[in-house]
Amino acid sequence: MPVRPIVRLGHPALRAPALPITPARLAEPFVQELIEDMIETMREASGIGLAAPQLGVGMQIFVYRRPTSMREPGAVVLVDPCVILLPGEPIYDWEGCLSIPGLLGLVPRSPRVRVKGSDRQGRPLDYVVAGPEARVVQHEFDHLRGRVFLDRMDDLNTLRFESDGPPARGLSHS
Ligand code: NI
């Protein structure tokens, strides 16, 4: 399970919509190895989420760790996901991105989302998440649409460097 290089802002893969995966393609070793490498790369980088375009691969796959179980092995794997925003006032919190190293910004996100897609075996998934897990899911889903957290900020004045110290609230890198 080798760690792969994470591409940074400026790489075209981060700005291109990722493509869906057929069930036959999902079963191929190439794709299963990619998923293993995504999990390993995320953990090595101390991230809580990683999307395939961040490894330069334009496939609709992302992985993440549930914020409540960061120490557990493995990760949630979502293939061809769809994220539906549920009603509720947006919540602002700090986000970082492994593809935009060093920068943090305050990003509004929906408090609850419904996630539909499949797992790495192609079995259907359909569940609702809230809070920090809803945030990481929205962040990763954006990567599959060629968007980064900067595009979601409504006040770029909140951008800051991580090396200048922790912001007042929690943060996540994905
Ligand atoms: Ni990110």
PDB file of C-alpha atoms and ligand atoms in Angstrom, residues 49-51 54 96-100 139-140 143 147-149 173-174, ligand 1:
ATOM      1  CA  GLY A  49     -10.311  12.840   4.012  1.00  0.00           C
ATOM      2  CA  LEU A  50      -8.877  12.431   0.516  1.00  0.00           C
ATOM      3  CA  ALA A  51     -10.448  12.423  -2.933  1.00  0.00           C
ATOM      4  CA  GLN A  54      -5.935  14.793  -5.115  1.00  0.00           C
ATOM      5  CA  GLY A  96      -7.707  23.124   5.449  1.00  0.00           C
ATOM      6  CA  CYS A  97      -6.896  20.975   2.440  1.00  0.00           C
ATOM      7  CA  LEU A  98      -4.001  18.618   1.794  1.00  0.00           C
ATOM      8  CA  SER A  99      -3.841  20.140  -1.722  1.00  0.00           C
ATOM      9  CA  ILE A 100      -3.618  23.710  -0.359  1.00  0.00           C
ATOM     10  CA  HIS A 139     -15.384  19.025   1.262  1.00  0.00           C
ATOM     11  CA  GLU A 140     -14.504  15.715  -0.429  1.00  0.00           C
ATOM     12  CA  HIS A 143     -13.137  17.710  -4.948  1.00  0.00           C
ATOM     13  CA  ARG A 147     -14.044  22.626  -6.412  1.00  0.00           C
ATOM     14  CA  VAL A 148     -11.873  23.454  -3.399  1.00  0.00           C
ATOM     15  CA  PHE A 149     -12.760  25.060  -0.076  1.00  0.00           C
ATOM     16  CA  HIS A 173      -7.538  18.762   6.641  1.00  0.00           C
ATOM     17  CA  SER A 174      -8.952  16.913   3.731  1.00  0.00           C
TER      18      SER A 174
HETATM   19 NI    NI B   1      -9.239  18.957   0.297  1.00  0.00          NI
END
